[in-house]
Backbone as a ProteinNet text record, in pm:
[ID]
protein_1_A
[PRIMARY]
XXXXXXXXXXXXXXXXXXXXXXXXXXXXXXXXXXXXXXXXXXXXXXXXXXXXXXXXXXXXXXXXXXXXXXXXXXXXXXXXXXXXXXXXXXXXXXXXXXXXXXXXXXXXXXXXXXXXXXXXXXXXXXXXXXXXXXXXXXXXXXXXXXXXXXXXXXXXXXXXXXXXXXXXXXXXXXX
[TERTIARY]
5778.3	5805	5678.7	5563.9	5437.6	5407	5433.2	5407.1	5493.1	5619.4	5709.5	5659.2	5618.7	5567.7	5442.5	5352.2	5228.2	5256.3	5349.9	5383.7	5438.7	5523.6	5579.3	5470.6	5372.2	5263.4	5177	5157.8	5068	5131.5	5260.8	5328.3	5342.6	5300.7	5326.1	5243.7	5128.5	5046	4906.1	4837.8	4699.1	4613.1	4489.8	4402.7	4381.7	4354.7	4327.4	4450.2	4565.2	4687.7	4714.5	4690.2	4709.9	4618	4492.7	4396.1	4430.5	4467.5	4505.3	4630.6	4729.2	4853.7	4828.5	4745.2	4713	4643.9	4551.8	4482.2	4582.1	4675.7	4775.6	4864.8	4903.8	4986	4909.3	4782.3	4702.6	4682.5	4657.6	4644.4	4776.2	4887.5	5018.2	5043.2	5003.8	5021.6	4935.6	4814.4	4727	4783.4	4831.8	4886	5012.8	5091.3	5216.1	5198.9	5076.7	5050.6	5102.5	5171.4	5218.3	5098.6	5101.7	4992.6	5049.5	5021.8	5071.8	4991.5	4889.8	4801.3	4855.6	4948.9	4999.3	4899.6	4901.7	4808.9	4844.7	4742.2	4762.7	4786.6	4764.5	4788.2	4933.7	5010.3	5151.7	5166.8	5276.5	5311.2	5451.9	5472.8	5606.4	5645	5775.4	5828.8	5943.8	5938.2	6047.3	6170.6	6285.9	6410.6	6497.8	6535.4	6621.9	6642.2	6712.1	6766.2	6916.7	6990.4	7135.9	7194.7	7113.5	7158.3	7036.7	7062	6954	6946.3	7039.9	7042.1	7062.4	6981.4	6998.1	6997.7	7066.8	7059.4	6936	6862.1	6744.2	6784	6689.6	6714.8	6595.9	6591.2	6482.6	6530.1	6661.6	6714.8	6812	6772.9	6850.3	6988.4	7001	7130	7177.7	7085.4	7121.9	7023.3	7056.3	6967.7	6998.5	6909.7	6931.4	6864.4	6905.3	6843.4	6749.1	6627	6529.5	6509.3	6529	6520.1	6398.9	6336.9	6220.6	6219.6	6149.6	6130.6	5987.7	5965.7	5833.2	5802.2	5672.7	5621.4	5493.8	5472.4	5347.3	5311.1	5194.2	5152.9	5132.2	5094	5073.8	5178.8	5279.1	5394.6	5367.8	5261.7	5230.2	5275.6	5400.5	5457.1	5527.1	5516	5586.4	5507	5486.7	5413.2	5503.9	5634	5727.9	5771.2	5886.8	5946.2	5868.3	5789.1	5713.5	5585.7	5548.1	5426.7	5459.4	5365.1	5381.6	5334.6	5283.9	5232.1	5344.8	5324.4	5418	5356.9	5442.9	5389.4	5449.4	5541	5594.5	5560.8	5499.7	5451.4	5510.1	5558.4	5626.9	5553.3	5510.7	5434.9	5517.9	5524.3	5588.8	5488.5	5519.8	5424.9	5403.3	5488.3	5464	5339.9	5316.1	5203.9	5099.3	5131.9	5049.8	5024	5118.3	5109.4	5210.6	5172.7	5262.7	5386	5503.3	5626.9	5684.4	5673.6	5733.7	5670.3	5683.4	5638.1	5745.8	5759.2	5866.3	5808.9	5889.5	5853.3	5937.6	5872.9	5946.8	6014.4	6144	6212.1	6149.7	6180.1	6129.4	6172.5	6075.4	6100.7	6070.8	6141.5	6108.2	5965.5	5899.1	5762.1	5762.6	5681.9	5675.8	5576.9	5501.9	5406.7	5299.1	5261	5156.2	5204.7	5334.1	5389.3	5435.3	5442.4	5485	5626.7	5646.3	5779.8	5806.5	5933.4	5973.1	6114.3	6150.3	6284.7	6300.4	6411	6439.2	6455.4	6420.8	6433.5	6480.1	6544.3	6586.6	6549.6	6504.6	6473.8	6557.9	6601.9	6680.6	6584.7	6588.2	6499.5	6583.6	6548	6616.9	6558	6639.1	6600.9	6479.8	6426.7	6312.3	6340.9	6249.1	6267	6223.2	6289	6241.5	6110.7	6021.1	5895.1	5896.2	5847.6	5855.5	5718	5700	5576.1	5579.5	5472.7	5463.4	5490.3	5447.7	5460.9	5604.5	5701.9	5840.9	5851.2	5905.8	5910.4	5990.2	5940.3	6016.2	6151.4	6246.6	6382.5	6461.5	6407.4	6489.6	6572.8	6653.4	6736.1	6734.7	6618.5	6610.6	6691.4	6763.4	6850	6771.4	6647.6	6569.6	6520.4	6532.9	6491.5	6604.6	6705.2	6820	6789.5	6685.5	6652.8	6502.8	6467.5	6331.1	6344.4	6236.9	6243.3	6120.5	6136.3	6025.1	6035.5	5923.4	5915.6	5846.8	5880.1	5816	5722	5610.9	5517.8	5534.6	5538.3	5565.2	5463.1	5418	5335.9	5357.6	5315.7	5328.7	5193	5180.2	5061.9	5108.4	5030.1	5062.6	4979.3	4999.7	4930.7	4780.1	4733.2	4589.2	4527.8	4612.6	4562.5	4557.3	4605.9	4609.4	4712.7	4671.3	4759.7	4814.4	4943.9	5007.4	4973	5018.3	5016.2	5105.5	5086.9	5168.6	5270.3	5395.2	5499.5	5553.3	5606.1	5659.7	5809.1	5886.3	6031.7	6066.6	6192.6	6246.5	6248.1	6271.4	6282.6	6408.5	6394.7	6507	6516.9	6635.6	6657.3	6695.7	6630.3	6667.9	6744.7	6864.9	6945	6901.8	6847.7	6791.6	6895.5	7014.2	7116.4	7202.5
-15289.4	-15160.9	-15105.8	-15121.8	-15074.5	-15148.7	-15281.5	-15361.2	-15312.7	-15284	-15235.5	-15102.5	-15012.3	-14882.9	-14901.5	-14989.1	-15011.4	-15074.9	-15171.9	-15233.5	-15129.3	-15040.1	-14935.6	-14841.7	-14818.3	-14730.4	-14794.3	-14924.8	-14993.7	-15010.2	-15036.5	-15060.9	-14932.1	-14933.7	-14825	-14699.2	-14703.6	-14584	-14610.4	-14503	-14523.6	-14536.1	-14576.7	-14610.5	-14493.8	-14372.9	-14258.1	-14218.9	-14224.3	-14191.8	-14298.4	-14426.4	-14534.9	-14516.6	-14485.8	-14471	-14352.7	-14240.1	-14122.1	-14149.8	-14213	-14244	-14340.3	-14440.5	-14535	-14463.8	-14373.8	-14298.5	-14214.2	-14149.2	-14068.3	-14153.2	-14271.8	-14360.9	-14404.3	-14440.6	-14483.8	-14371.1	-14249.4	-14134.9	-14112.4	-14124.2	-14108.8	-14215	-14338.7	-14445.1	-14421.3	-14376.1	-14347.9	-14231.6	-14127.9	-14011.3	-14046.9	-14142.7	-14179.9	-14293	-14340.4	-14450.8	-14416.7	-14512.5	-14492.2	-14476.2	-14374.9	-14348.1	-14343.7	-14449.9	-14458.2	-14371.7	-14306.3	-14226.5	-14084.7	-14063.5	-13930.5	-13858.6	-13727.2	-13648.8	-13656.5	-13666.9	-13664.6	-13523.9	-13425.1	-13285.6	-13254	-13204	-13174.2	-13069.2	-13080.2	-12985	-12935.8	-12803.4	-12748.2	-12659.8	-12640.9	-12554.2	-12474	-12341.6	-12255.8	-12286.4	-12302.5	-12327.5	-12202.4	-12150.5	-12032.5	-11983.9	-11872.4	-11826.5	-11818.9	-11831	-11831.9	-11691.8	-11588	-11451.8	-11364.5	-11247.6	-11158.6	-11030.4	-11009.8	-10887.9	-10927.3	-10866.7	-10883.5	-10746.8	-10735.8	-10614.4	-10624.9	-10516.4	-10518.4	-10540.3	-10585.6	-10601.7	-10665.7	-10653.2	-10713.2	-10820.3	-10847.2	-10948.8	-11042.6	-11094.8	-11196.2	-11149.2	-11021	-10967.5	-11026.6	-11077.3	-11133.4	-11244.9	-11325.9	-11436.9	-11480.9	-11564.1	-11629.3	-11765.3	-11849.7	-11980.9	-11975.5	-12023.4	-12035.5	-12184	-12226.1	-12368.1	-12393.6	-12509.3	-12550.2	-12701.5	-12749.9	-12894	-12927	-13052.3	-13095.2	-13234.5	-13261.2	-13393.4	-13412.8	-13535.7	-13567.5	-13710.7	-13730	-13860.1	-13967.6	-13931.3	-14033.7	-14028.1	-13942.9	-13942.1	-13902.4	-13825	-13790.2	-13649.1	-13617.6	-13487.6	-13497.6	-13392.5	-13383.9	-13443.9	-13363.8	-13409.4	-13479.8	-13466.5	-13527.9	-13430.3	-13455.7	-13362.7	-13353.1	-13453.5	-13449.1	-13365.9	-13330.1	-13250.7	-13102	-13023.3	-12878	-12817.7	-12899.5	-12848.7	-12807.2	-12694.6	-12648.5	-12675.7	-12693.8	-12733.5	-12659.9	-12567	-12481	-12337.3	-12264.2	-12130.5	-12028.2	-11917	-11812.7	-11679.7	-11621.6	-11496.4	-11386.2	-11271.3	-11151.9	-11088.5	-11085.3	-11035.4	-10884.5	-10811.4	-10667.8	-10643.1	-10730	-10712.9	-10823.7	-10929.6	-11051.4	-11111.9	-11094	-11149	-11262.6	-11358.7	-11468.2	-11411.6	-11437.2	-11391.1	-11497.6	-11623.1	-11730.7	-11863.2	-11961.5	-12097.4	-12192.9	-12304	-12398.8	-12539.4	-12629.8	-12771.5	-12848.8	-12939.9	-13034.5	-13131.8	-13158.1	-13252.2	-13391.3	-13475.3	-13612.3	-13681.1	-13739.6	-13812.9	-13960.3	-14049.4	-14192	-14215.6	-14312.8	-14346.4	-14394.3	-14329.5	-14363.8	-14475.9	-14518.4	-14627.9	-14595.5	-14468.5	-14428.8	-14412.1	-14427.2	-14414.1	-14271.4	-14230	-14092.8	-14063.5	-13939.3	-13893.8	-13762.3	-13734.1	-13608.2	-13576.7	-13450.7	-13410.1	-13260.6	-13213.7	-13071	-13034	-12910.9	-12862	-12717.9	-12674.6	-12535.2	-12489	-12365	-12306.6	-12181.6	-12159.7	-12042.1	-11931.3	-11821.7	-11708.9	-11594.6	-11548.4	-11433.9	-11305.3	-11203.8	-11076.3	-11015	-10914.8	-10841.7	-10692.1	-10612.1	-10466.9	-10411.6	-10305.4	-10228.6	-10160.4	-10147.4	-10076.9	-9949.2	-9841.9	-9711.1	-9643.8	-9551.3	-9473.4	-9360.4	-9287	-9164.8	-9187	-9300.9	-9331.9	-9328.4	-9350.7	-9363.8	-9500.5	-9507	-9634.5	-9741.7	-9865.6	-9976.7	-9991.1	-10045.1	-10070.7	-9943.2	-9828.6	-9707.4	-9702.4	-9600.3	-9593.2	-9452.3	-9409.3	-9277	-9273.5	-9167.1	-9157.4	-9157.2	-9108.9	-9105.7	-9244.8	-9346	-9482.5	-9579.4	-9588.3	-9674.1	-9824.3	-9859.8	-10001.2	-10023.2	-10144.7	-10193.7	-10326	-10378.3	-10509.1	-10589.7	-10720.6	-10806.8	-10939.4	-11007.3	-11143.8	-11224.9	-11351.5	-11441	-11535.4	-11563.6	-11665.9	-11785	-11903.7	-12023.6	-12130.6	-12203.3	-12322	-12418.9	-12544.2	-12646.1	-12714.2	-12783.1	-12864.9	-13003.4	-13104.1	-13239	-13275.8	-13395.3	-13436.4	-13444.8	-13468.1	-13474.2	-13335.2	-13231.1	-13094.2	-13041.5	-13120.2	-13073.6	-12962.7	-12851.1	-12736.9	-12741.3	-12727	-12729.2	-12602.9	-12600.7	-12477.4	-12374.7	-12249.4	-12141.6	-12098.6	-12081	-12034.9	-11901.4	-11823.4	-11691.2	-11690.6	-11636.8	-11628.2	-11518.8	-11516.6	-11403.5	-11280.7	-11164.2	-11040.8	-11043.8	-10996.1	-10984	-10836.9	-10780.7	-10641.5	-10637.7	-10548.8	-10523.8	-10394.4	-10400.1	-10278.2	-10212.5	-10092.6	-10023	-9939.3	-9926	-9840.5	-9912.2
10964.2	11025	11090.4	11022.6	11078.2	11207.2	11209.3	11328.6	11444.6	11419.6	11524.5	11579.4	11492.1	11536.2	11619.4	11576.1	11650.4	11786.2	11794.3	11922.3	12019	11972.5	12057.7	12106.8	12024.8	12065	12173.3	12162.6	12255.2	12392.5	12397	12524	12605.1	12727.4	12820	12799.5	12736.3	12718	12770.7	12809.9	12849.3	12724.1	12739.8	12628.1	12531.2	12580.9	12493.1	12410.7	12474.8	12402.2	12296.1	12331.9	12235.6	12114.4	12138.9	12031.1	11941.2	12003.3	11926.2	11844.2	11903.2	11832.8	11717	11740	11634.1	11517.7	11549	11443.4	11363.6	11433	11363.7	11272.8	11319.4	11238.6	11114.6	11130.4	11015.9	10915.8	10965.4	10875.8	10801.6	10871.6	10808.4	10702.6	10730.5	10631.9	10508.1	10528.1	10414.4	10333.9	10400.7	10330.7	10254.6	10304.4	10239.2	10139.6	10119.8	10028.7	9890	9828.7	9691.6	9600.7	9519	9426.7	9285.3	9210.2	9073.7	8978.2	9027.7	8945	8931.9	8840.7	8813.4	8724.7	8728.7	8648.9	8500.9	8416.9	8272.5	8222	8307	8270.8	8303.2	8206.8	8233.8	8344.4	8415.7	8521.2	8493.2	8502.2	8481.7	8600.3	8614.8	8719.6	8659.3	8675.7	8629.4	8713	8647.5	8718.7	8721.1	8603.4	8600.1	8457.2	8447.2	8319.1	8337.2	8227.9	8240.9	8258.6	8235.3	8263.3	8289.4	8346.2	8389.5	8307.5	8214.3	8132.5	7986.8	7898.6	7754	7688.3	7577.4	7497.6	7409	7398	7312.5	7167.4	7088	6946.1	6878.1	6746.7	6671.9	6573.8	6571.2	6479.8	6550.6	6663.9	6735.9	6779.7	6819.1	6862.4	6995.2	7076.7	7206.7	7238	7336.6	7373.5	7515.9	7567.5	7696.6	7693.8	7786.6	7802.9	7922.1	7903	8010.2	8035.6	8160.8	8196	8283.8	8261.4	8340.2	8353.5	8453.4	8468.7	8426.5	8390.6	8347.6	8399.9	8414.6	8448.8	8368.4	8321.2	8254	8287.9	8346.9	8398.8	8294.7	8173.6	8071	7960.1	7976.2	7887.3	7743.8	7719.8	7580.7	7544.6	7576.8	7540.2	7405.6	7328.3	7202.4	7087.6	6983.7	6866.2	6765.9	6782.9	6690.3	6583.2	6528.2	6432.1	6301.5	6268.4	6143.1	6154.7	6275.3	6296.8	6296	6251.8	6255.4	6385.8	6476.6	6603.7	6696.8	6761.8	6864	7000	7100.7	7230.1	7349.4	7327	7433.6	7394	7484.8	7451.9	7547.7	7491.3	7566.3	7546.9	7656.6	7654	7717.7	7651.1	7705.8	7801.6	7929.5	8030.1	8022.1	7950.5	7934.2	7850.7	7754.8	7662.3	7674.5	7746.7	7754.5	7617.1	7527	7391	7374.6	7291.8	7259.9	7189.2	7246.4	7182.4	7091.8	7135.3	7057.7	7097.9	7010.6	7039.3	6989.8	7055.9	7028.9	7019.6	6966.3	6961.2	7062	7131.3	7214.5	7118	7136.1	7045.5	7055.3	6958	6959.8	7088.8	7156.7	7280.6	7257.4	7325.4	7313.2	7362	7302.2	7342.4	7487.6	7569	7711.4	7738.9	7638.3	7658.3	7760.1	7769.5	7863.8	8006.3	8029.6	8165.1	8189	8315.4	8347.5	8299.4	8257.4	8222.1	8294.3	8314.8	8377.6	8332.8	8347.5	8311	8316	8265.1	8256	8109.7	8078.5	7941.6	7945.5	7838.9	7823.9	7684	7675.3	7545.3	7527.5	7403.9	7369.9	7329	7402.9	7376.9	7323.5	7203.9	7146.1	7200.5	7203.7	7262.5	7192.6	7254.9	7203.5	7219	7175.4	7183.1	7317.6	7358.6	7473.3	7432.6	7527.3	7503.4	7586.5	7527.1	7590.6	7595.8	7690.1	7693.3	7589.6	7582	7500.5	7352.5	7301.8	7158.6	7106.8	7194.5	7149.2	7082.2	6962.4	6889.4	6963.8	6962.5	7021.2	6951.8	7022.2	6973.5	6944.3	6981.3	6972.8	7100.3	7117.1	7238.2	7296.6	7346.9	7408.8	7539.1	7560	7677.6	7808.4	7805.3	7928.7	7971.6	7885	7918.2	7884.3	7970	7938.4	7949.4	8027	8048.7	8044.9	8014.1	8026	8101.5	8151.3	8216.6	8177.6	8180.3	8143.8	8215.7	8215	8264	8155.7	8151.2	8055.7	8129.4	8065.4	8111.3	8017.5	8073.5	7995.2	8029.4	7927.5	7950.2	7835.2	7856.7	7752.7	7733	7620.1	7591	7548.6	7588.1	7544.2	7420.9	7369	7246.3	7263.7	7385.2	7410.6	7422.6	7419.1	7430	7572.1	7668.2	7806.9	7820.9	7876.2	7897.1	8039.4	8052.2	8184.3	8262.4	8384.5	8462	8392.8	8425.9	8368.4	8474	8434.6	8525.5	8475.5	8567.9	8536.6	8566.8	8474.9	8493.2	8593.2	8630.1	8705.7	8615.1	8675.6	8597.8	8513.3	8390.6	8297.6	8258.2	8266.8	8228.2	8080.8	8007	7868.3	7863.2	7813.7	7797	7667.2	7676	7559.8	7485.5	7537.2	7475.8	7376.9
[MASK]
+++++++++++++++++++++++++++++++++++++++++++++++++++++++++++++++++++++++++++++++++++++++++++++++++++++++++++++++++++++++++++++++++++++++++++++++++++++++++++++++++++++++++++++++

């Protein structure tokens, strides 16, 4: 295919156009070169949540699913069910505090090869936060709703921390 493209470039062009076209083709071939060298640092991408509104609560009264995709160049995600280590971290952006941490389920050994896929975590509701020292999880009429976003990241067994992603806005019904 490269030979055909080069022959077409050479036929019927003046020298400067031929040289410029050849350089562009070579740059394109180099840029499109297969690169088996995936990053050993995990990469994630926020996909969606299954709903945009939750009722506030402090004892799992409501929940939503947050979905994300992941890639890891050396396939070392998940500590395994026998480990106490957690590897998915969820931060409430209203407070920038860790809200919850999760474990990646047992994954087949990737043998050092890249892995990728999609994952979903079940997030239980949290309390509405209010100004003026109004207690969280109360339901003052002047504040019927709160809103929040979640920040999510993962870590692999080598301790590499992925990029951080931010969810869409989620409305908390405070009533």
